């Protein structure tokens, strides 16, 4: 079985995570999920970069010790990832003991091979970048990243003989034009190599100036330069030098934005070469998310809080938007308007509408069961051919990390299916008694819809599973719905004849532009601070929801058809509840102190269905039953009179 290892940058913990960090991490998640669906064993690493001047300064500002400060911010990153459905396997922190040992090991190895020397150096130091610049690299005497005046520092330090490897790296890049993608960043890297501005790399900081770092194994008076330390996390996080995982998974696919092209395109390959470690597989470089036409950054006060965006519009829609909107490699602008535009056009009008109209026709004309397919006419053959072409393109674009193009291509199919519905007019076929033809048209639609649902799993894991479940298939957001995606491109097998389908679908409700709601572009420094404050105080947050927040909740009425005690949790009951879907849902609820399992079947309950599935003592719960509690008792919230299962609470 082949392996796939993907990494995000390990993020600085000097500030809270924002949309830029979320984007890289979501695309890494999508890529890992995609490779899982190819049947590969995958590993996904992210983490936090916790050493250096910047962190010490940020800790001081917050009156915390560096250790307290990094623990706090690092945990904000990891908890955000779980809220964004990010299924990473490793979370590396540069303050982990295992990482420190690996860095010292690496340094010693490079030192022993003669690639590290001690020397005196004077250079222009930018505290923002935590690195020296040569005079040639400065723009009008200023740091090109921060546009601030660097300080001239002269001191004795250790240097990595990077210049020794630059000619080799140039030839390597010439022979591997696909190593850095998209090509503009390959060209930029080549230009750096050809500029003659690159020199040996200063890899130490005297402890007299900085103590918050990893001590050099060959000189206790120095700590390691933060970038040298951080890059090694890509291998330390998977157990280099001695753990099997490193052997099984390296080399990695690295995802970064253009701000950190140089350390990844130049420093890291030279470091790996010097240590005798094979190079990474690709460096995939994306542009910046802009807000109000400027790179999102805390110092500019224009950051977008990914939690706020996803809770307002739904996680899957948010993930879809990010992957669809940014042309990989170029900058993209984030605005609430464009997010709503995509939700309404692509998700509600195109995809959601396709599922809704086809499933409601199945309910009306076919009792919600998958029909038999018979002879394919030319319009059906065309859909079949389009489906294969689109999926082939999608697959290739995904391999090439061109997510926007992959989705654009998939939507050619979604739109063509909506047109096919119009042209084949199943309602007329039904009216005219053309049952066989009606069956074939619907079967073609259902087959293509299943492909769409499968291929969307990396991008929208929950919506993909909801679609599959509506089609009567199995689907759990945490598990790849297939392990042979490549094969799915070429097959066109109808759903099993007689398979039960959902009777309706409302996957992506339209969003009305809310002129009263704060727009994301107004989430400036002040607003962000407020958001962060309120997130520490749940009751403050509760008072603040908008109508859109409420619309994000999928609350429905269902009938309990089975109840039993949870085998491993005393207070929990395992319920099976019918919401009019293809199958009853399993929901776990802490009802055991108040209800006997035998008294529950037949009762109607109210439940939130679009909560992320939660595992409770080994069993998964796909929703949350709503209850009311006063001082003594707890009871189920039920409708005033019996209503159909699946009725929405609004
Ligand atoms: N700690 C280093 C990385 C070390 S990797 C061995 C670092 N950290 S960072 O917190 O500044 O993260 C930079 C990365 O965050 C970018 O490369 C990108 O992945 C993501 N983004 C941060 N802001 C961004 C935008 N405005 N737009 C898109 N992504 C950006 O550099």
mmCIF file of C-alpha atoms in Angstrom, residues 59 72 127 133 144 146 172 274 320 415 442 538 557 626:
data_model
loop_
_atom_site.group_PDB
_atom_site.id
_atom_site.type_symbol
_atom_site.label_atom_id
_atom_site.label_comp_id
_atom_site.label_asym_id
_atom_site.label_seq_id
_atom_site.Cartn_x
_atom_site.Cartn_y
_atom_site.Cartn_z
ATOM 1 C CA UNK A 59 4.315 36.196 26.441
ATOM 2 C CA UNK A 72 -2.401 28.369 26.031
ATOM 3 C CA UNK A 127 12.838 40.785 14.645
ATOM 4 C CA UNK A 133 19.033 39.983 5.780
ATOM 5 C CA UNK A 144 10.741 43.236 2.437
ATOM 6 C CA UNK A 146 7.516 43.824 7.391
ATOM 7 C CA UNK A 172 17.943 19.432 -8.647
ATOM 8 C CA UNK A 274 23.447 17.788 4.366
ATOM 9 C CA UNK A 320 -16.270 24.482 0.217
ATOM 10 C CA UNK A 415 -25.242 21.814 -13.588
ATOM 11 C CA UNK A 442 -33.876 8.659 -12.306
ATOM 12 C CA UNK A 538 -20.151 31.113 27.070
ATOM 13 C CA UNK A 557 -38.827 15.800 14.984
ATOM 14 C CA UNK A 626 -33.334 18.120 23.241
#
